[in-house]
GROMACS .gro file of C-alpha atoms in nm:
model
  328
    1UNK     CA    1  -0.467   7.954   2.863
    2UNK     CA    2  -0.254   7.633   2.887
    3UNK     CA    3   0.039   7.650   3.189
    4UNK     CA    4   0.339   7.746   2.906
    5UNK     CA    5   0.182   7.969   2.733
    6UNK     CA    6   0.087   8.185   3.069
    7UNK     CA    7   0.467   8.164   3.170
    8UNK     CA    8   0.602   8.284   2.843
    9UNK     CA    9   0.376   8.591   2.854
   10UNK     CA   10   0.527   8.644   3.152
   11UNK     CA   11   0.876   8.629   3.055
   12UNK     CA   12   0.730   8.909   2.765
   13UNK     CA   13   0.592   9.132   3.015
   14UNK     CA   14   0.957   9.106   3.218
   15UNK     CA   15   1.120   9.252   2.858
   16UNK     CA   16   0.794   9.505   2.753
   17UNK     CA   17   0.895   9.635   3.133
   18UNK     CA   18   1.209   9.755   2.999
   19UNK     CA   19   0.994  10.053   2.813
   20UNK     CA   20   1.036  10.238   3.169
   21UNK     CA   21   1.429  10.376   3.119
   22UNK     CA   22   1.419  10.332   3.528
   23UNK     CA   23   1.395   9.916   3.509
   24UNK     CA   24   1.612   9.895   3.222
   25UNK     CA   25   1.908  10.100   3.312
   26UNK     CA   26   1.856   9.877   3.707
   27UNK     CA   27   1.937   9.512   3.626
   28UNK     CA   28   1.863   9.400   4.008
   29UNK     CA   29   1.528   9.599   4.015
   30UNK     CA   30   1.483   9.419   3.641
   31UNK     CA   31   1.525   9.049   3.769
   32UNK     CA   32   1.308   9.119   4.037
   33UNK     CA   33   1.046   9.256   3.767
   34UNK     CA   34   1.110   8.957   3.551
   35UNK     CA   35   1.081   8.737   3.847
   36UNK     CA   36   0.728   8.956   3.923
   37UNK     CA   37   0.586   8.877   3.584
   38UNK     CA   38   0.661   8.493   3.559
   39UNK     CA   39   0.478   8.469   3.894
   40UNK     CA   40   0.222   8.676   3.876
   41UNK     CA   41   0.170   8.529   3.494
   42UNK     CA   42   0.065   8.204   3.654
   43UNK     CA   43  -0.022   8.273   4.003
   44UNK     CA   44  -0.424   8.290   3.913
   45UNK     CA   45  -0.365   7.879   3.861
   46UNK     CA   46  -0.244   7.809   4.192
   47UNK     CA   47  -0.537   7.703   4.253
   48UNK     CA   48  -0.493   7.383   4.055
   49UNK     CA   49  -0.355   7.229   4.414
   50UNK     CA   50  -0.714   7.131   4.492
   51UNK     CA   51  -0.696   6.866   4.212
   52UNK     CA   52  -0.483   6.696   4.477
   53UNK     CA   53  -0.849   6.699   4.719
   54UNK     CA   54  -1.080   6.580   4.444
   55UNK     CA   55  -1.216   6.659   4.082
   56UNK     CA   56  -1.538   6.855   4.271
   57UNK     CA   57  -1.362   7.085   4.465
   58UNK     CA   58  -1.122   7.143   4.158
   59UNK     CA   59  -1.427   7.204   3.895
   60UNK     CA   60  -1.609   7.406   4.115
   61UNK     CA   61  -1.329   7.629   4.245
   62UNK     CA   62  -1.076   7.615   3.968
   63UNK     CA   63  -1.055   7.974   3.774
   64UNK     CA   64  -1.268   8.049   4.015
   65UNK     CA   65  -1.197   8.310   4.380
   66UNK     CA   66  -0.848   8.322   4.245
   67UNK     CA   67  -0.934   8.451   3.901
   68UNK     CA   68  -1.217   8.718   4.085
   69UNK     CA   69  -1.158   9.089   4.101
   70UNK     CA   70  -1.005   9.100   4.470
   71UNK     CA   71  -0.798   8.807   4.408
   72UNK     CA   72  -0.643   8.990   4.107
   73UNK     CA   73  -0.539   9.306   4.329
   74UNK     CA   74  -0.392   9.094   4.616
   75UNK     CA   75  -0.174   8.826   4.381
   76UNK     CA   76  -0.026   9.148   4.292
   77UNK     CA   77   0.072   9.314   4.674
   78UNK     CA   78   0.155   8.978   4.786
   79UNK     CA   79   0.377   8.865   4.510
   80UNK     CA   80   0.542   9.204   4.500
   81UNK     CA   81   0.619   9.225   4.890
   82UNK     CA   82   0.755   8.867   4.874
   83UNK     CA   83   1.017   8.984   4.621
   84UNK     CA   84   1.042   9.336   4.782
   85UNK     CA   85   1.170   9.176   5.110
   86UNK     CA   86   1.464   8.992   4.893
   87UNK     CA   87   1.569   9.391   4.794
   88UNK     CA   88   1.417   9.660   5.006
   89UNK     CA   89   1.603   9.880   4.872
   90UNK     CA   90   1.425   9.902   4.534
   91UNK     CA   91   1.168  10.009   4.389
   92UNK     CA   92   0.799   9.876   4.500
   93UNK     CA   93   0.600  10.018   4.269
   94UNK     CA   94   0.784   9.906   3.974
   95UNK     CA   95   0.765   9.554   4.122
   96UNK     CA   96   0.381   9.573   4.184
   97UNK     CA   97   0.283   9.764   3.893
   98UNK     CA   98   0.465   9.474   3.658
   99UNK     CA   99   0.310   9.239   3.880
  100UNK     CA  100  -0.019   9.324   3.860
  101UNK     CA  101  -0.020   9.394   3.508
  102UNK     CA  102   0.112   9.017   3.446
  103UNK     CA  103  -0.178   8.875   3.713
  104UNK     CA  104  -0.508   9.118   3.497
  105UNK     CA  105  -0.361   8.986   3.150
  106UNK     CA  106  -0.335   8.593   3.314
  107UNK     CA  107  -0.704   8.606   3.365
  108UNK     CA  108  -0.812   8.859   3.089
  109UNK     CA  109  -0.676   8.574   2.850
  110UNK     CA  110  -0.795   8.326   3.067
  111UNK     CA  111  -1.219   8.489   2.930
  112UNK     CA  112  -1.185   8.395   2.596
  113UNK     CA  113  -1.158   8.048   2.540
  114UNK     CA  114  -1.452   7.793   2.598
  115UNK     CA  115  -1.363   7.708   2.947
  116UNK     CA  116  -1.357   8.065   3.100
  117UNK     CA  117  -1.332   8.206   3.456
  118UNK     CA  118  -1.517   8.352   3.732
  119UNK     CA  119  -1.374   8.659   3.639
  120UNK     CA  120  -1.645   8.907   3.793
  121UNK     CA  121  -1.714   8.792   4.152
  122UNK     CA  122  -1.789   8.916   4.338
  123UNK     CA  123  -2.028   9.074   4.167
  124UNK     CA  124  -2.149   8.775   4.005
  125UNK     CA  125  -2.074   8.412   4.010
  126UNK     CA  126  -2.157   8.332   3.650
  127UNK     CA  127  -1.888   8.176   3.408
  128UNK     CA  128  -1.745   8.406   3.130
  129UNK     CA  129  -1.614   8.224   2.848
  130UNK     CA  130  -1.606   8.426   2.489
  131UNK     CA  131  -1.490   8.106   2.343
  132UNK     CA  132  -1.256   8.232   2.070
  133UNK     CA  133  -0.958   8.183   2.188
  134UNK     CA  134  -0.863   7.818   2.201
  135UNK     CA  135  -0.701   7.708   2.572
  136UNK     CA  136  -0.348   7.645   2.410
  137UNK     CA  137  -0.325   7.850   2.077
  138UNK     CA  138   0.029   7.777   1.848
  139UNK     CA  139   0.002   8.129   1.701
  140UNK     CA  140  -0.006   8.281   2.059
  141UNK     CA  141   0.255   8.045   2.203
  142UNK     CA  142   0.533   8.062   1.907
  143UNK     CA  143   0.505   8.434   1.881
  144UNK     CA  144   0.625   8.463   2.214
  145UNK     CA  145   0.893   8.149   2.160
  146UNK     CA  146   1.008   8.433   1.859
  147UNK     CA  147   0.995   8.716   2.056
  148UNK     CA  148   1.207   8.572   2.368
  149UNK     CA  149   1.453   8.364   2.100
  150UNK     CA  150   1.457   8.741   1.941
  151UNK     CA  151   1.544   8.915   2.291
  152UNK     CA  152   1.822   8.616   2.373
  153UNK     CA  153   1.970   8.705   2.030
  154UNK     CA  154   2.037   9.103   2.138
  155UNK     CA  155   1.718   9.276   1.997
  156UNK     CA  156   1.589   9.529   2.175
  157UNK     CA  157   1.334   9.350   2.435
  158UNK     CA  158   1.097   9.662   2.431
  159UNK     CA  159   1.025   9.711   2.049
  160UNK     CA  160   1.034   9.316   1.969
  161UNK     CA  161   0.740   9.304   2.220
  162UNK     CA  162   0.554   9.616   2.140
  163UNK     CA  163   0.519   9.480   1.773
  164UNK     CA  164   0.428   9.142   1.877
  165UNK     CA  165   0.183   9.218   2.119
  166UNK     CA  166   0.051   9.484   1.847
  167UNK     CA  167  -0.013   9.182   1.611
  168UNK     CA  168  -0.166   8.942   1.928
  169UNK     CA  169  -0.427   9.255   1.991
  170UNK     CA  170  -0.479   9.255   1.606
  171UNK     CA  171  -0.485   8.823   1.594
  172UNK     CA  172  -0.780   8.860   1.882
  173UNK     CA  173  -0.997   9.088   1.696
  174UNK     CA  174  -0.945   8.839   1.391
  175UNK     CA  175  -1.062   8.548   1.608
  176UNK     CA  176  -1.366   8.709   1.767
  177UNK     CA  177  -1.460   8.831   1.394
  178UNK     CA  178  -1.406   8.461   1.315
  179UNK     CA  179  -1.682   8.388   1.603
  180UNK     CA  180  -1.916   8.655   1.539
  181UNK     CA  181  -1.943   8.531   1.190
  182UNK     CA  182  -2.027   8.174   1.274
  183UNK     CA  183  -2.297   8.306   1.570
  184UNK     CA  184  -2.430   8.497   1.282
  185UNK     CA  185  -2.490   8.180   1.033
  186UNK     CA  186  -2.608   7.978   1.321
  187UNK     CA  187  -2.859   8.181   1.397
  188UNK     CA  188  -2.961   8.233   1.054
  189UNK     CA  189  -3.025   7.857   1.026
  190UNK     CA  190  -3.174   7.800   1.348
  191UNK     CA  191  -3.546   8.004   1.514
  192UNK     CA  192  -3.531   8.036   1.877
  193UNK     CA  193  -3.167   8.003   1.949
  194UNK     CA  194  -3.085   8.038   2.320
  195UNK     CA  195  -2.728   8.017   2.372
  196UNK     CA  196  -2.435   7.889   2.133
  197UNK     CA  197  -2.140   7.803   2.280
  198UNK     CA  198  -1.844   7.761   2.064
  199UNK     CA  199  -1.475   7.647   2.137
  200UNK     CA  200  -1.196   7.717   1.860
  201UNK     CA  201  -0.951   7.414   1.833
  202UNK     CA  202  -0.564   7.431   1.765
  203UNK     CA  203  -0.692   7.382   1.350
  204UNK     CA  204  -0.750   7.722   1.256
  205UNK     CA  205  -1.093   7.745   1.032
  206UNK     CA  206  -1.236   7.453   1.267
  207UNK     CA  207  -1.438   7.515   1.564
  208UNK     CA  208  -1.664   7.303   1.815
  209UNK     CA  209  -2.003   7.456   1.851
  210UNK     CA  210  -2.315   7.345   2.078
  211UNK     CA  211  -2.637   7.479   2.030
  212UNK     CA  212  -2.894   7.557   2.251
  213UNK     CA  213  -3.273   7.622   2.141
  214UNK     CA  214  -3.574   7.633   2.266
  215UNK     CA  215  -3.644   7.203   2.296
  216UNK     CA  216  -3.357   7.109   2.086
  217UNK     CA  217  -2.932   7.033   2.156
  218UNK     CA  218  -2.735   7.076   1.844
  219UNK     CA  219  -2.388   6.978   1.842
  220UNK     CA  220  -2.196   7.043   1.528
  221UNK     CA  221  -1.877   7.145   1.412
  222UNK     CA  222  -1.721   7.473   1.202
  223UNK     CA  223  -1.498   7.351   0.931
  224UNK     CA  224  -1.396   7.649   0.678
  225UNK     CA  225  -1.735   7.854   0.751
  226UNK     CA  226  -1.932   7.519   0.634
  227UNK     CA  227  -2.144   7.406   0.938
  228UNK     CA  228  -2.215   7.036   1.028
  229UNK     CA  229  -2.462   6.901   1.271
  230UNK     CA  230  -2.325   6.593   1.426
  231UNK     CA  231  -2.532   6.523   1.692
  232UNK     CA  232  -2.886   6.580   1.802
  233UNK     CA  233  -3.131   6.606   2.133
  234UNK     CA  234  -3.442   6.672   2.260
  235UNK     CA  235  -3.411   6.939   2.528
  236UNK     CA  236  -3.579   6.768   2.869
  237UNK     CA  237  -3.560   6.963   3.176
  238UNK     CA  238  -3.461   6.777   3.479
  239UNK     CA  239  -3.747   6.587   3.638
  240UNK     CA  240  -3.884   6.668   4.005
  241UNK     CA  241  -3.826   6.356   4.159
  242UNK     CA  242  -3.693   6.231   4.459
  243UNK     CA  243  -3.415   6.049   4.265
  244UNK     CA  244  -3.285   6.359   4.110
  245UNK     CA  245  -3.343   6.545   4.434
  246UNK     CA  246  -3.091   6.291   4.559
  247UNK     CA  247  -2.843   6.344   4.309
  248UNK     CA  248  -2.855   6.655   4.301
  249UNK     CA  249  -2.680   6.663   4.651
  250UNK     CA  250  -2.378   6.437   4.552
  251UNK     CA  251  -2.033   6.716   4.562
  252UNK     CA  252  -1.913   6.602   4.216
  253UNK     CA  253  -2.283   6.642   4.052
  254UNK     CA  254  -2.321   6.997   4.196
  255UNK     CA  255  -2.001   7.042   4.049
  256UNK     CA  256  -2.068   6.970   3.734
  257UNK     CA  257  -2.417   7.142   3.749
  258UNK     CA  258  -2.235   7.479   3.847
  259UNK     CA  259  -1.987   7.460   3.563
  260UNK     CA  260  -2.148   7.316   3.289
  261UNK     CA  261  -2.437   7.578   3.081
  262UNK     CA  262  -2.498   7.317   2.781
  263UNK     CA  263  -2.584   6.956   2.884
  264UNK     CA  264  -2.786   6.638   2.839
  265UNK     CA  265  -2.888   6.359   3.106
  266UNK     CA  266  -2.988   6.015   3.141
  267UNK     CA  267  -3.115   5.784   3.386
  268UNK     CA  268  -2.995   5.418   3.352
  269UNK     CA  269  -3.158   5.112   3.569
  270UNK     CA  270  -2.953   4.852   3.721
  271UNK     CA  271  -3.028   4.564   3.927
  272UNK     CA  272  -2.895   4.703   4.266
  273UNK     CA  273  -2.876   5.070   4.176
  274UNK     CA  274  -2.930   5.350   3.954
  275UNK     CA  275  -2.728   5.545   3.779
  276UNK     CA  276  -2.772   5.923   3.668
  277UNK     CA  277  -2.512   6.093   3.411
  278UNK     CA  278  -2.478   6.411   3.307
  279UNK     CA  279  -2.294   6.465   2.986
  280UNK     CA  280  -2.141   6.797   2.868
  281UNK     CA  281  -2.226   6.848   2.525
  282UNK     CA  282  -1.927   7.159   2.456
  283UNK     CA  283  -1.660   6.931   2.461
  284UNK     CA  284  -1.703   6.635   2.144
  285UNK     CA  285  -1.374   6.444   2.059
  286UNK     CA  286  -1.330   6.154   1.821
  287UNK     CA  287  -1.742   6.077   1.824
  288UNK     CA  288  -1.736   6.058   2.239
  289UNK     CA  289  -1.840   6.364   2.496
  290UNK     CA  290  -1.580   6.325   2.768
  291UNK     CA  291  -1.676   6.578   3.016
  292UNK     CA  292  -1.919   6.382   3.244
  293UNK     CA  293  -2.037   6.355   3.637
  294UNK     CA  294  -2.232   6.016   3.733
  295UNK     CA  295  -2.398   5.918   4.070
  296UNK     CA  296  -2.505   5.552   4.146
  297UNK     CA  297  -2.805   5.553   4.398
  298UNK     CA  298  -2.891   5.244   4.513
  299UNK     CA  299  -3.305   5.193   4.607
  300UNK     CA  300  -3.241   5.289   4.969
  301UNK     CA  301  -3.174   5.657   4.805
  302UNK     CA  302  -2.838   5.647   4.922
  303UNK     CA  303  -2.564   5.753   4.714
  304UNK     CA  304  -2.301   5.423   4.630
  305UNK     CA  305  -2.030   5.611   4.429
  306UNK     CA  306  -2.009   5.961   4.218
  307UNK     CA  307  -1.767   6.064   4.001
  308UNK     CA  308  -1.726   6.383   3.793
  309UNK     CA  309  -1.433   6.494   3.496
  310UNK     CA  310  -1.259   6.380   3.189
  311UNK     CA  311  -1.362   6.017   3.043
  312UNK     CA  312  -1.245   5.878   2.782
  313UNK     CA  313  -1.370   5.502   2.812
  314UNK     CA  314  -1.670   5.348   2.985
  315UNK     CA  315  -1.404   5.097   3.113
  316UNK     CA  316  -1.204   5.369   3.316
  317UNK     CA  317  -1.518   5.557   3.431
  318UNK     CA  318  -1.641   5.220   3.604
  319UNK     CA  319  -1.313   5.226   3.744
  320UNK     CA  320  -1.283   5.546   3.839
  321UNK     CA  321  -1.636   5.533   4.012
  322UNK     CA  322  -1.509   5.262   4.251
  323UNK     CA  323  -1.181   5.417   4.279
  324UNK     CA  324  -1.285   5.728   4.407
  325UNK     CA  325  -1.356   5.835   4.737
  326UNK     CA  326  -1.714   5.772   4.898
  327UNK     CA  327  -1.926   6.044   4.852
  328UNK     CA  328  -2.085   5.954   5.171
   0.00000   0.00000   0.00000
């Protein structure tokens, strides 16, 4: 989920905490709960320093260790002991269990929409992404604005979120019905479907989908149940050639390569160099795939200039490739 919407679930968790008679009748052990829950709501996305390094090392470790089973039972020890050692004399379990409980739901949320997380290292390294969720969702987000403009107002912080967390377990099961049924007519319209991956946009009944069959790309879109393909390719594996080889070993390709499951590529000649680009096909906006990672190899098969992330004009792409840093 977006950055807000993680640190409002905290602040939730902070009032559902309340439930235990010992946190709500101890307003220094509760501010240190609170101040548990807001951290440990966000502290899975730390990781978003590394953007500072490079888009490569972001892609390919973003959501990644610090979303992974052992991460997700240290954030919530270290968080917990940093607060503890403000007021030893309180409880440390409380703190913890609040803690950790903020840090599982951060990346349990964090599954479900289309860009998912490395959630089960290390017992595997694969991407999980349910994709019905979408990354900031208004429903989610204004139910807890309610619920916290609710608590400020003097209602009673432990029922307000019990019910609204009641009808968030109850919106999710709606949402991954929602999915389920469009998996279901896909494949109904489609032999030899491999993989569909869908991503739900802020518009309710209207979803992103990219489909994946045996020598064909579909890329479509969900709009009230009706489906419409938009775009179409023939499914070519990549070729065993030395210029791929080459490319392959650029940082911001491998990136890409390690995040992306649905993709196309192309190789485009140029008078001192080549260029190969692969394009993310999950990700269609306003008639333009933005999600991209290029290489330039010039006929020495050395790479020139690489770039991989979010485009949104050829213009800033050839910009960005000679802005960035060489990947030599």
């Amino acid at each position: 989920m977006d950055t807000g919407t993680h640190i409002v679930m905290g602040v939730a968790l902070g009032g559902l905490a309340t439930i235990d008679p010992v946190i709500s009748n101890d307003p220094a052990l509760f501010n240190a709960v609170l101040v548990g829950t807001i951290v440990g709501s966000h502290a899975p996305d730390f990781d978003t320093v590394l953007k500072l390094k490079n888009n490569a090392t972001y892609i390919r470790h973003h959501r990644g260790i610090t979303h992974s089973i052992p991460a997700v039972l240290m954030w919530g020890i270290l968080i917990a002991s940093m607060i503890h050692l403000f007021i030893p004399e309180k409880s440390f379990f409380h703190i913890w269990l609040w803690t950790a409980i903020a840090v599982i739901i951060h990346v349990l949320v964090d599954i479900f929409n289309a860009y998912g997380t490395q959630a089960y290292r290390p017992f595997s390294n694969r991407w999980v992404a349910y994709g019905f969720i979408n990354t900031f969702d208004p429903y989610i987000f204004f139910l807890h604005i309610a619920g916290i403009a609710a608590w400020a107002l003097g209602a009673n912080p432990a029922f307000i979120w019990a019910v609204i967390y009641s009808v968030i377990v109850l919106y999710y099961i709606k949402r991954y019905m929602d999915k389920r049924f469009i998996v279901k007519k896909i494949n109904s319209y489609f032999s030899d479907v491999e993989q569909i991956a869908t991503s739900p946009t802020i518009k309710q009944n209207y979803w992103r989908v990219a489909i994946t069959t045996k020598d064909r790309f579909y890329v479509g879109v969900v709009d009230n149940n009706h489906i419409e393909i938009i775009d179409e390719f023939t499914r070519v594996p990549l070729p065993d050639t030395e210029l791929m080889k080459v490319a392959k070993t650029d940082k911001n390709i491998a990136a890409f390569l390690s995040f992306s499951p649905v993709y196309r590529w192309e190789i485009n000649e140029y008078k001192d160099y080549t260029e190969v680009r692969f394009i993310d096909l999950r990700y269609r906006s306003k008639g333009h795939y933005p999600f991209v990672a290029v290489v330039q190899i010039d006929d020495s098969m050395h790479i020139t200039s690489s770039y991989t992330g979010w485009i949104f004009s050829e213009k800033k792409l050839q910009h960005k490739l000679y802005a960035e840093e060489s990947p030599i």
